[in-house]
Amino acid sequence: MQLLEDRIRKDGKIREHGSVLKVDSFLNHQIDVDLCNEMGKEFFRLFGGEGITKILTIEASGIGIACIVAQCFGVPVLFAKKSKTKNIDGSVYTSQVHSFTHGTDYEVMVAKEFLSPNDRVLLVDDFLANGAAIQGLMDIVHQSGADLVGAGICIEKAFQPGGDLLRQSGLRVESLARIAAMSEDGITFC
Ligand code: 5GP
């Protein structure tokens, strides 16, 4: 998506010797709602015919864009919460996720009452790197018996393996900007 690529080129900041892209000025801290609306429309163009009933994302950085995507589809947004307490009453689906940005493992959970076999789910996230966040969400959808339609990603770092792994597993992954390479000298899109 040209608009997003242009914005990444203009305002994205490359960190950690080319492995991390900071987009705090328009997506991850301050949010450009007009840009998010355009991304929401693009996801709707790609997945609008799929009978989606729910958008599922992960706390916290996916929530903003997922809300706007959900509005474009006219369905609720559900976000997997990072849980600190053990699930003892069986009322939640849980999965383990390895955090790319923090380097630690954490558990995410979704209350069973909000996801059922009648749902058709689109996963949405801001970034795709190694694919752990999306895999955790896939695991939760599978536990619920809902249909998983695909994943809508704003920025895929295609030089990391997540996108290929997920596509090879049969998931439809649509990324609005795919970065082939990045370094302090600049960014190349696929
Ligand atoms: P994955 O689970 O695919 O390895 O990483 C995806 C998650 O890590 C996203 O939810 C996002 O929050 C975070 N992430 C991964 N790479 C980046 C990056 O380069 N920049 C930012 N801001 N977040 C990232």
Short mmCIF file of C-alpha atoms in Angstrom, two decimals, residues 37-141:
data_model
loop_
_atom_site.label_atom_id
_atom_site.label_comp_id
_atom_site.label_asym_id
_atom_site.label_seq_id
_atom_site.Cartn_x
_atom_site.Cartn_y
_atom_site.Cartn_z
CA ASN A 37 -8.86 4.45 8.11
CA GLU A 38 -7.18 3.97 4.74
CA MET A 39 -5.60 0.74 6.01
CA GLY A 40 -8.97 -0.41 7.33
CA LYS A 41 -10.54 0.19 3.91
CA GLU A 42 -7.76 -1.79 2.25
CA PHE A 43 -8.25 -4.74 4.62
CA PHE A 44 -11.97 -4.56 3.86
CA ARG A 45 -11.24 -4.61 0.12
CA LEU A 46 -9.10 -7.74 0.66
CA PHE A 47 -11.29 -9.63 3.15
CA GLY A 48 -14.70 -7.95 2.87
CA GLY A 49 -16.29 -10.88 1.03
CA GLU A 50 -15.31 -13.44 3.66
CA GLY A 51 -18.22 -13.08 6.08
CA ILE A 52 -15.96 -12.00 8.95
CA THR A 53 -17.77 -11.79 12.29
CA LYS A 54 -14.90 -10.79 14.57
CA ILE A 55 -11.53 -9.06 14.46
CA LEU A 56 -8.97 -10.57 16.85
CA THR A 57 -5.74 -8.84 17.87
CA ILE A 58 -3.27 -8.89 20.74
CA GLU A 59 -2.71 -6.41 23.54
CA ALA A 60 -1.51 -3.69 23.31
CA SER A 61 -0.10 -2.26 20.09
CA GLY A 62 -2.60 -4.00 17.79
CA ILE A 63 -5.68 -2.61 19.48
CA GLY A 64 -5.78 0.82 17.82
CA ILE A 65 -5.62 -0.38 14.22
CA ALA A 66 -7.84 -3.38 15.00
CA CYS A 67 -10.61 -1.07 16.28
CA ILE A 68 -10.60 0.85 13.02
CA VAL A 69 -10.54 -2.33 10.94
CA ALA A 70 -13.47 -3.66 12.99
CA GLN A 71 -15.40 -0.47 12.25
CA CYS A 72 -14.80 -0.95 8.51
CA PHE A 73 -16.20 -4.50 8.77
CA GLY A 74 -19.03 -3.53 11.14
CA VAL A 75 -18.06 -6.24 13.64
CA PRO A 76 -16.65 -6.28 17.19
CA VAL A 77 -12.95 -6.26 17.95
CA LEU A 78 -11.61 -8.71 20.50
CA PHE A 79 -8.11 -8.45 21.93
CA ALA A 80 -6.17 -11.25 23.58
CA LYS A 81 -5.11 -10.06 27.01
CA LYS A 82 -1.72 -10.65 28.53
CA SER A 83 -2.67 -12.65 31.60
CA LYS A 84 -0.83 -12.58 34.91
CA THR A 85 -3.04 -14.98 36.80
CA LYS A 86 -3.40 -18.69 36.12
CA ASN A 87 -6.58 -19.87 34.43
CA ILE A 88 -8.24 -22.00 37.06
CA ASP A 89 -11.92 -22.04 36.13
CA GLY A 90 -11.58 -23.01 32.45
CA SER A 91 -13.48 -19.97 31.21
CA VAL A 92 -10.67 -18.73 28.97
CA TYR A 93 -8.59 -19.92 26.02
CA THR A 94 -4.87 -19.39 26.59
CA SER A 95 -1.69 -19.58 24.54
CA GLN A 96 2.01 -18.88 25.04
CA VAL A 97 3.66 -16.14 22.98
CA HIS A 98 7.32 -15.19 22.70
CA SER A 99 7.66 -11.42 22.55
CA PHE A 100 9.90 -10.22 19.71
CA THR A 101 10.37 -6.77 21.24
CA HIS A 102 10.94 -7.86 24.86
CA GLY A 103 12.57 -11.26 24.32
CA THR A 104 10.38 -12.91 26.97
CA ASP A 105 7.47 -15.39 26.94
CA TYR A 106 4.03 -14.41 28.10
CA GLU A 107 0.57 -15.92 28.20
CA VAL A 108 -2.39 -14.45 26.36
CA MET A 109 -6.01 -15.25 27.03
CA VAL A 110 -9.43 -14.73 25.51
CA ALA A 111 -12.66 -15.34 27.40
CA LYS A 112 -14.54 -18.29 25.91
CA GLU A 113 -17.79 -16.33 25.90
CA PHE A 114 -16.47 -14.02 23.14
CA LEU A 115 -15.32 -16.61 20.59
CA SER A 116 -17.48 -19.49 19.38
CA PRO A 117 -17.59 -22.05 16.53
CA ASN A 118 -20.04 -19.72 14.75
CA ASP A 119 -17.39 -17.00 14.36
CA ARG A 120 -15.34 -16.24 11.27
CA VAL A 121 -12.19 -14.50 12.50
CA LEU A 122 -9.73 -12.10 10.90
CA LEU A 123 -6.49 -11.62 12.86
CA VAL A 124 -5.05 -8.10 12.75
CA ASP A 125 -1.69 -6.87 14.02
CA ASP A 126 0.61 -3.91 13.53
CA PHE A 127 3.78 -5.93 12.78
CA LEU A 128 4.71 -9.41 11.63
CA ALA A 129 8.27 -10.51 12.44
CA ASN A 130 8.84 -14.14 13.53
CA GLY A 131 5.12 -14.88 13.64
CA ALA A 132 4.80 -15.78 17.34
CA ALA A 133 2.00 -13.31 18.08
CA ILE A 134 -0.09 -14.51 15.13
CA GLN A 135 0.62 -18.16 16.00
CA GLY A 136 -0.65 -17.55 19.54
CA LEU A 137 -3.83 -16.02 18.16
CA MET A 138 -4.23 -18.91 15.68
CA ASP A 139 -3.93 -21.34 18.57
CA ILE A 140 -6.72 -19.56 20.44
CA VAL A 141 -9.00 -19.52 17.38
#
